[in-house]
Amino acid sequence: MGWEESLEEQKLLLNLLRVDGIGPARLRALINRFHQPSAILGGSVAELSKLAGITPETASAILECGSSRFGSEQIEKLGSESAVLLTPWHREYPELLRRLADAPVCLFMKGKTDWKTAFSLAIVGTRRPSEYGR
């Protein structure tokens, strides 16, 4: 099992996405540099600040996000709903989505599917809608 299937790593990934200034593109850059969420949190402000767009303030917030309960709460909620979190690094992430330059960083999936042969329905949205999106 790789990091992408570890519940602890998934919790950290969700916490990272809650940091102001960290969106899908920066999260991908962080994963490319550090290889997994726990390694990102093991970095230093100086190391994190070397990445484009990450200020020392954002780097500090990244290092502090590991103690947030948000990721744990979300994973617990997924478990109670018999749902799972898929990321582009997970082996079951849909290949057609993975090919997109701006593929979703998190898919919350309930049920089982064969991505290659079955038609699927997805409901896509944001967890933080703008005023316009509400």
CSV table of N, CA and C in Angstrom, one decimal:
chain,number,residue,atom,x,y,z
A,1,MET,N,0.9,-1.2,0.0
A,1,MET,CA,0.0,0.0,0.0
A,1,MET,C,0.9,1.2,0.0
A,2,GLY,N,0.6,2.1,-0.9
A,2,GLY,CA,1.4,3.4,-1.0
A,2,GLY,C,0.7,4.4,-0.1
A,3,TRP,N,1.3,5.6,0.0
A,3,TRP,CA,0.8,6.7,0.9
A,3,TRP,C,-0.6,7.1,0.5
A,4,GLU,N,-0.9,7.0,-0.8
A,4,GLU,CA,-2.2,7.5,-1.3
A,4,GLU,C,-3.4,6.6,-0.7
A,5,GLU,N,-3.1,5.5,-0.2
A,5,GLU,CA,-4.2,4.6,0.4
A,5,GLU,C,-4.2,4.7,1.9
A,6,SER,N,-3.2,5.4,2.5
A,6,SER,CA,-3.1,5.5,4.0
A,6,SER,C,-4.1,6.6,4.5
A,7,LEU,N,-4.9,6.2,5.4
A,7,LEU,CA,-5.9,7.1,6.0
A,7,LEU,C,-5.2,8.3,6.7
A,8,GLU,N,-4.1,8.1,7.3
A,8,GLU,CA,-3.3,9.2,7.9
A,8,GLU,C,-2.9,10.2,6.9
A,9,GLU,N,-2.4,9.7,5.8
A,9,GLU,CA,-1.9,10.6,4.7
A,9,GLU,C,-3.1,11.3,4.1
A,10,GLN,N,-4.2,10.6,3.9
A,10,GLN,CA,-5.4,11.3,3.4
A,10,GLN,C,-5.9,12.4,4.3
A,11,LYS,N,-5.8,12.2,5.6
A,11,LYS,CA,-6.2,13.2,6.6
A,11,LYS,C,-5.3,14.4,6.4
A,12,LEU,N,-4.0,14.2,6.3
A,12,LEU,CA,-3.1,15.3,6.1
A,12,LEU,C,-3.3,16.0,4.8
A,13,LEU,N,-3.6,15.3,3.8
A,13,LEU,CA,-3.9,15.9,2.5
A,13,LEU,C,-5.1,16.9,2.6
A,14,LEU,N,-6.2,16.4,3.2
A,14,LEU,CA,-7.3,17.2,3.4
A,14,LEU,C,-7.0,18.5,4.3
A,15,ASN,N,-6.2,18.3,5.3
A,15,ASN,CA,-5.8,19.4,6.1
A,15,ASN,C,-5.0,20.5,5.3
A,16,LEU,N,-4.1,20.0,4.4
A,16,LEU,CA,-3.3,20.8,3.5
A,16,LEU,C,-4.2,21.7,2.6
A,17,LEU,N,-5.3,21.1,2.1
A,17,LEU,CA,-6.2,21.8,1.2
A,17,LEU,C,-7.0,22.9,1.9
A,18,ARG,N,-7.0,22.9,3.3
A,18,ARG,CA,-7.7,23.9,4.0
A,18,ARG,C,-6.8,25.1,4.3
A,19,VAL,N,-5.5,25.0,4.0
A,19,VAL,CA,-4.6,26.1,4.3
A,19,VAL,C,-4.8,27.2,3.2
A,20,ASP,N,-5.0,28.5,3.7
A,20,ASP,CA,-5.2,29.6,2.8
A,20,ASP,C,-3.9,29.7,1.9
A,21,GLY,N,-4.1,29.8,0.6
A,21,GLY,CA,-3.0,29.9,-0.3
A,21,GLY,C,-2.6,28.5,-0.9
A,22,ILE,N,-3.2,27.4,-0.5
A,22,ILE,CA,-2.9,26.1,-1.0
A,22,ILE,C,-4.2,25.6,-1.8
A,23,GLY,N,-4.1,25.6,-3.1
A,23,GLY,CA,-5.1,25.0,-3.9
A,23,GLY,C,-4.6,23.8,-4.6
A,24,PRO,N,-5.4,23.3,-5.6
A,24,PRO,CA,-4.9,22.1,-6.3
A,24,PRO,C,-3.6,22.2,-6.9
A,25,ALA,N,-3.3,23.3,-7.6
A,25,ALA,CA,-2.0,23.4,-8.3
A,25,ALA,C,-0.8,23.4,-7.3
A,26,ARG,N,-0.9,24.2,-6.2
A,26,ARG,CA,0.2,24.2,-5.2
A,26,ARG,C,0.3,22.9,-4.5
A,27,LEU,N,-0.8,22.2,-4.2
A,27,LEU,CA,-0.8,20.9,-3.6
A,27,LEU,C,0.0,19.9,-4.5
A,28,ARG,N,-0.3,20.0,-5.8
A,28,ARG,CA,0.4,19.1,-6.7
A,28,ARG,C,1.9,19.4,-6.7
A,29,ALA,N,2.3,20.7,-6.7
A,29,ALA,CA,3.7,21.0,-6.6
A,29,ALA,C,4.3,20.5,-5.3
A,30,LEU,N,3.6,20.6,-4.2
A,30,LEU,CA,4.2,20.2,-3.0
A,30,LEU,C,4.4,18.6,-3.0
A,31,ILE,N,3.4,17.9,-3.5
A,31,ILE,CA,3.5,16.5,-3.6
A,31,ILE,C,4.6,16.1,-4.5
A,32,ASN,N,4.7,16.8,-5.7
A,32,ASN,CA,5.8,16.5,-6.6
A,32,ASN,C,7.2,16.7,-5.9
A,33,ARG,N,7.3,17.7,-5.1
A,33,ARG,CA,8.6,18.0,-4.4
A,33,ARG,C,8.8,17.1,-3.2
A,34,PHE,N,7.8,16.8,-2.4
A,34,PHE,CA,8.0,16.1,-1.1
A,34,PHE,C,7.5,14.6,-1.2
A,35,HIS,N,6.7,14.3,-2.2
A,35,HIS,CA,6.3,12.9,-2.5
A,35,HIS,C,5.1,12.4,-1.7
A,36,GLN,N,4.8,13.0,-0.5
A,36,GLN,CA,3.6,12.6,0.3
A,36,GLN,C,3.3,13.7,1.3
A,37,PRO,N,2.1,13.7,1.8
A,37,PRO,CA,1.7,14.8,2.7
A,37,PRO,C,2.5,14.8,4.0
A,38,SER,N,2.8,13.7,4.6
A,38,SER,CA,3.6,13.7,5.9
A,38,SER,C,5.0,14.3,5.7
A,39,ALA,N,5.5,14.1,4.5
A,39,ALA,CA,6.9,14.7,4.2
A,39,ALA,C,6.8,16.2,4.1
A,40,ILE,N,5.7,16.7,3.5
A,40,ILE,CA,5.5,18.1,3.4
A,40,ILE,C,5.5,18.7,4.8
A,41,LEU,N,4.7,18.1,5.7
A,41,LEU,CA,4.7,18.6,7.1
A,41,LEU,C,6.0,18.4,7.9
A,42,GLY,N,6.8,17.6,7.4
A,42,GLY,CA,8.2,17.4,8.0
A,42,GLY,C,9.2,18.4,7.4
A,43,GLY,N,8.8,19.2,6.5
A,43,GLY,CA,9.7,20.2,5.9
A,43,GLY,C,9.9,21.4,6.8
A,44,SER,N,10.6,22.4,6.3
A,44,SER,CA,10.8,23.6,7.1
A,44,SER,C,10.2,24.8,6.4
A,45,VAL,N,10.0,25.9,7.1
A,45,VAL,CA,9.5,27.1,6.4
A,45,VAL,C,10.4,27.5,5.3
A,46,ALA,N,11.7,27.4,5.4
A,46,ALA,CA,12.7,27.7,4.4
A,46,ALA,C,12.5,26.8,3.2
A,47,GLU,N,12.3,25.5,3.4
A,47,GLU,CA,12.2,24.6,2.3
A,47,GLU,C,10.8,24.8,1.5
A,48,LEU,N,9.8,25.0,2.3
A,48,LEU,CA,8.5,25.2,1.7
A,48,LEU,C,8.4,26.6,0.9
A,49,SER,N,9.1,27.6,1.5
A,49,SER,CA,9.1,28.9,0.8
A,49,SER,C,9.8,28.9,-0.5
A,50,LYS,N,10.6,27.9,-0.8
A,50,LYS,CA,11.3,27.9,-2.1
A,50,LYS,C,10.4,27.6,-3.2
A,51,LEU,N,9.2,27.0,-2.9
A,51,LEU,CA,8.2,26.8,-4.0
A,51,LEU,C,7.5,28.0,-4.4
A,52,ALA,N,7.3,28.2,-5.7
A,52,ALA,CA,6.6,29.4,-6.2
A,52,ALA,C,5.3,29.6,-5.5
A,53,GLY,N,5.1,30.9,-5.1
A,53,GLY,CA,3.8,31.3,-4.5
A,53,GLY,C,3.6,30.9,-3.0
A,54,ILE,N,4.5,30.3,-2.4
A,54,ILE,CA,4.4,29.9,-1.0
A,54,ILE,C,5.2,30.9,-0.2
A,55,THR,N,4.5,31.8,0.5
A,55,THR,CA,5.1,32.8,1.4
A,55,THR,C,5.5,32.1,2.7
A,56,PRO,N,6.4,32.8,3.5
A,56,PRO,CA,6.7,32.2,4.8
A,56,PRO,C,5.5,32.0,5.7
A,57,GLU,N,4.5,32.9,5.5
A,57,GLU,CA,3.3,32.8,6.3
A,57,GLU,C,2.5,31.6,5.9
A,58,THR,N,2.4,31.3,4.6
A,58,THR,CA,1.7,30.1,4.1
A,58,THR,C,2.5,28.9,4.6
A,59,ALA,N,3.8,28.9,4.5
A,59,ALA,CA,4.7,27.8,4.9
A,59,ALA,C,4.4,27.5,6.4
A,60,SER,N,4.3,28.5,7.2
A,60,SER,CA,4.1,28.3,8.7
A,60,SER,C,2.7,27.7,8.9
A,61,ALA,N,1.7,28.1,8.1
A,61,ALA,CA,0.4,27.6,8.2
A,61,ALA,C,0.3,26.1,7.8
A,62,ILE,N,1.1,25.8,6.8
A,62,ILE,CA,1.2,24.4,6.3
A,62,ILE,C,1.8,23.5,7.4
A,63,LEU,N,2.8,24.0,8.1
A,63,LEU,CA,3.4,23.2,9.1
A,63,LEU,C,2.5,23.0,10.4
A,64,GLU,N,1.6,23.9,10.5
A,64,GLU,CA,0.7,23.9,11.7
A,64,GLU,C,-0.6,23.1,11.4
A,65,CYS,N,-0.9,22.8,10.1
A,65,CYS,CA,-2.2,22.2,9.7
A,65,CYS,C,-2.3,20.7,10.1
A,66,GLY,N,-1.1,20.1,10.4
A,66,GLY,CA,-1.2,18.7,10.8
A,66,GLY,C,-2.0,18.4,12.0
A,67,SER,N,-2.1,19.4,12.9
A,67,SER,CA,-2.8,19.2,14.2
A,67,SER,C,-4.3,19.4,14.0
A,68,SER,N,-4.8,19.9,12.8
A,68,SER,CA,-6.2,20.1,12.6
A,68,SER,C,-7.0,18.8,12.7
A,69,ARG,N,-8.2,18.9,13.2
A,69,ARG,CA,-9.1,17.8,13.2
A,69,ARG,C,-9.9,17.6,11.9
A,70,PHE,N,-9.8,18.6,11.1
A,70,PHE,CA,-10.7,18.6,9.9
A,70,PHE,C,-10.5,17.3,9.1
A,71,GLY,N,-9.3,16.9,8.7
A,71,GLY,CA,-9.1,15.7,7.9
A,71,GLY,C,-9.6,14.5,8.6
A,72,SER,N,-9.4,14.3,9.9
A,72,SER,CA,-9.9,13.2,10.6
A,72,SER,C,-11.4,13.1,10.6
A,73,GLU,N,-12.0,14.3,10.8
A,73,GLU,CA,-13.5,14.3,10.8
A,73,GLU,C,-14.1,13.9,9.4
A,74,GLN,N,-13.4,14.4,8.3
A,74,GLN,CA,-13.9,14.1,7.0
A,74,GLN,C,-13.7,12.6,6.7
A,75,ILE,N,-12.6,12.0,7.1
A,75,ILE,CA,-12.3,10.6,6.8
A,75,ILE,C,-13.3,9.8,7.7
A,76,GLU,N,-13.6,10.2,8.9
A,76,GLU,CA,-14.6,9.5,9.7
A,76,GLU,C,-16.0,9.5,9.1
A,77,LYS,N,-16.3,10.7,8.5
A,77,LYS,CA,-17.6,10.9,7.9
A,77,LYS,C,-17.7,10.0,6.6
A,78,LEU,N,-16.6,10.0,5.9
A,78,LEU,CA,-16.6,9.1,4.7
A,78,LEU,C,-16.8,7.6,5.1
A,79,GLY,N,-16.1,7.2,6.1
A,79,GLY,CA,-16.3,5.8,6.6
A,79,GLY,C,-17.7,5.5,7.0
A,80,SER,N,-18.3,6.4,7.7
A,80,SER,CA,-19.7,6.2,8.1
A,80,SER,C,-20.7,6.2,7.0
A,81,GLU,N,-20.3,6.7,5.8
A,81,GLU,CA,-21.1,6.8,4.6
A,81,GLU,C,-20.7,5.7,3.6
A,82,SER,N,-19.8,4.8,4.0
A,82,SER,CA,-19.2,3.8,3.1
A,82,SER,C,-18.7,4.4,1.8
A,83,ALA,N,-18.0,5.6,2.0
A,83,ALA,CA,-17.5,6.3,0.8
A,83,ALA,C,-15.9,6.3,1.0
A,84,VAL,N,-15.3,6.7,-0.1
A,84,VAL,CA,-13.8,6.7,0.0
A,84,VAL,C,-13.3,8.0,-0.7
A,85,LEU,N,-12.1,8.4,-0.4
A,85,LEU,CA,-11.4,9.5,-1.0
A,85,LEU,C,-10.4,9.0,-2.0
A,86,LEU,N,-10.5,9.5,-3.2
A,86,LEU,CA,-9.6,9.2,-4.3
A,86,LEU,C,-8.8,10.4,-4.7
A,87,THR,N,-7.5,10.3,-4.9
A,87,THR,CA,-6.7,11.4,-5.3
A,87,THR,C,-6.0,11.0,-6.6
A,88,PRO,N,-5.5,11.9,-7.4
A,88,PRO,CA,-4.8,11.6,-8.6
A,88,PRO,C,-3.6,10.6,-8.4
A,89,TRP,N,-3.1,10.5,-7.2
A,89,TRP,CA,-2.0,9.5,-6.9
A,89,TRP,C,-2.5,8.1,-6.6
A,90,HIS,N,-3.8,8.0,-6.4
A,90,HIS,CA,-4.4,6.7,-6.0
A,90,HIS,C,-4.6,5.8,-7.3
A,91,ARG,N,-4.3,4.5,-7.2
A,91,ARG,CA,-4.4,3.6,-8.3
A,91,ARG,C,-5.8,3.5,-8.9
A,92,GLU,N,-6.8,3.8,-8.1
A,92,GLU,CA,-8.2,3.7,-8.6
A,92,GLU,C,-8.8,5.0,-9.1
A,93,TYR,N,-8.0,6.0,-9.1
A,93,TYR,CA,-8.5,7.3,-9.6
A,93,TYR,C,-8.8,7.1,-11.1
A,94,PRO,N,-9.8,7.7,-11.6
A,94,PRO,CA,-10.2,7.5,-13.1
A,94,PRO,C,-9.1,8.0,-14.0
A,95,GLU,N,-8.6,7.2,-14.9
A,95,GLU,CA,-7.5,7.5,-15.8
A,95,GLU,C,-7.9,8.7,-16.7
A,96,LEU,N,-9.1,8.8,-17.2
A,96,LEU,CA,-9.5,9.9,-18.0
A,96,LEU,C,-9.4,11.2,-17.3
A,97,LEU,N,-9.7,11.2,-16.0
A,97,LEU,CA,-9.6,12.5,-15.2
A,97,LEU,C,-8.1,12.8,-14.9
A,98,ARG,N,-7.4,11.7,-14.6
A,98,ARG,CA,-5.9,11.9,-14.3
A,98,ARG,C,-5.2,12.6,-15.4
A,99,ARG,N,-5.6,12.4,-16.6
A,99,ARG,CA,-5.0,13.0,-17.8
A,99,ARG,C,-5.2,14.5,-17.9
A,100,LEU,N,-6.2,15.1,-17.2
A,100,LEU,CA,-6.5,16.5,-17.3
A,100,LEU,C,-5.4,17.3,-16.5
A,101,ALA,N,-5.1,18.4,-17.1
A,101,ALA,CA,-4.1,19.3,-16.4
A,101,ALA,C,-4.6,19.8,-15.1
A,102,ASP,N,-5.9,20.0,-15.0
A,102,ASP,CA,-6.5,20.5,-13.7
A,102,ASP,C,-7.4,19.5,-13.1
A,103,ALA,N,-7.0,18.2,-13.1
A,103,ALA,CA,-7.9,17.2,-12.6
A,103,ALA,C,-8.2,17.5,-11.1
A,104,PRO,N,-9.4,17.1,-10.6
A,104,PRO,CA,-9.7,17.3,-9.2
A,104,PRO,C,-8.7,16.6,-8.3
A,105,VAL,N,-8.3,17.3,-7.3
A,105,VAL,CA,-7.3,16.7,-6.3
A,105,VAL,C,-8.0,15.7,-5.4
A,106,CYS,N,-9.3,15.9,-5.2
A,106,CYS,CA,-10.0,14.9,-4.3
A,106,CYS,C,-11.3,14.6,-5.0
A,107,LEU,N,-11.6,13.3,-5.0
A,107,LEU,CA,-12.9,12.7,-5.4
A,107,LEU,C,-13.4,12.0,-4.2
A,108,PHE,N,-14.6,12.3,-3.9
A,108,PHE,CA,-15.3,11.6,-2.8
A,108,PHE,C,-16.3,10.6,-3.5
A,109,MET,N,-16.0,9.3,-3.3
A,109,MET,CA,-16.7,8.3,-4.1
A,109,MET,C,-17.5,7.3,-3.2
A,110,LYS,N,-18.7,7.1,-3.6
A,110,LYS,CA,-19.5,6.1,-2.9
A,110,LYS,C,-19.9,5.0,-3.9
A,111,GLY,N,-19.7,3.8,-3.5
A,111,GLY,CA,-20.0,2.7,-4.4
A,111,GLY,C,-18.8,2.2,-5.1
A,112,LYS,N,-19.0,1.2,-5.9
A,112,LYS,CA,-17.9,0.6,-6.7
A,112,LYS,C,-18.2,0.8,-8.2
A,113,THR,N,-17.2,1.0,-8.9
A,113,THR,CA,-17.4,1.1,-10.4
A,113,THR,C,-16.2,0.6,-11.1
A,114,ASP,N,-16.4,0.3,-12.4
A,114,ASP,CA,-15.3,-0.1,-13.3
A,114,ASP,C,-15.2,1.1,-14.2
A,115,TRP,N,-14.2,1.9,-14.0
A,115,TRP,CA,-14.1,3.2,-14.7
A,115,TRP,C,-13.9,2.9,-16.2
A,116,LYS,N,-13.4,1.8,-16.6
A,116,LYS,CA,-13.1,1.6,-18.0
A,116,LYS,C,-14.3,1.1,-18.9
A,117,THR,N,-15.2,0.4,-18.3
A,117,THR,CA,-16.3,-0.1,-19.1
A,117,THR,C,-17.7,0.4,-18.7
A,118,ALA,N,-17.9,1.0,-17.6
A,118,ALA,CA,-19.2,1.5,-17.2
A,118,ALA,C,-19.4,3.0,-17.4
A,119,PHE,N,-20.6,3.3,-17.7
A,119,PHE,CA,-20.9,4.8,-17.7
A,119,PHE,C,-21.1,5.2,-16.2
A,120,SER,N,-20.6,6.4,-15.9
A,120,SER,CA,-20.7,6.9,-14.5
A,120,SER,C,-21.3,8.2,-14.5
A,121,LEU,N,-21.8,8.5,-13.3
A,121,LEU,CA,-22.4,9.9,-13.1
A,121,LEU,C,-21.6,10.5,-11.9
A,122,ALA,N,-21.2,11.7,-12.1
A,122,ALA,CA,-20.5,12.4,-11.1
A,122,ALA,C,-21.2,13.7,-10.8
A,123,ILE,N,-21.2,14.1,-9.5
A,123,ILE,CA,-21.7,15.4,-9.1
A,123,ILE,C,-20.5,16.2,-8.7
A,124,VAL,N,-20.2,17.3,-9.4
A,124,VAL,CA,-18.9,18.0,-9.1
A,124,VAL,C,-19.3,19.3,-8.5
A,125,GLY,N,-18.6,19.7,-7.4
A,125,GLY,CA,-18.8,20.9,-6.8
A,125,GLY,C,-17.6,21.3,-5.9
A,126,THR,N,-17.8,22.4,-5.2
A,126,THR,CA,-16.7,22.8,-4.3
A,126,THR,C,-17.2,22.8,-2.9
A,127,ARG,N,-16.3,22.6,-2.0
A,127,ARG,CA,-16.6,22.6,-0.6
A,127,ARG,C,-16.6,24.1,-0.1
A,128,ARG,N,-16.1,25.0,-0.8
A,128,ARG,CA,-16.1,26.4,-0.4
A,128,ARG,C,-16.6,27.3,-1.6
A,129,PRO,N,-17.9,27.2,-1.8
A,129,PRO,CA,-18.5,28.0,-2.9
A,129,PRO,C,-18.4,29.5,-2.7
A,130,SER,N,-18.2,30.2,-3.8
A,130,SER,CA,-18.2,31.7,-3.7
A,130,SER,C,-19.6,32.1,-3.5
A,131,GLU,N,-19.8,33.4,-3.2
A,131,GLU,CA,-21.2,33.9,-3.0
A,131,GLU,C,-22.0,33.7,-4.3
A,132,TYR,N,-21.4,33.8,-5.4
A,132,TYR,CA,-22.0,33.6,-6.7
A,132,TYR,C,-22.5,32.1,-6.8
A,133,GLY,N,-21.6,31.2,-6.4
A,133,GLY,CA,-21.9,29.8,-6.5
A,133,GLY,C,-23.0,29.3,-5.5
A,134,ARG,N,-23.3,30.1,-4.5
A,134,ARG,CA,-24.3,29.6,-3.6
A,134,ARG,C,-25.7,29.8,-4.2
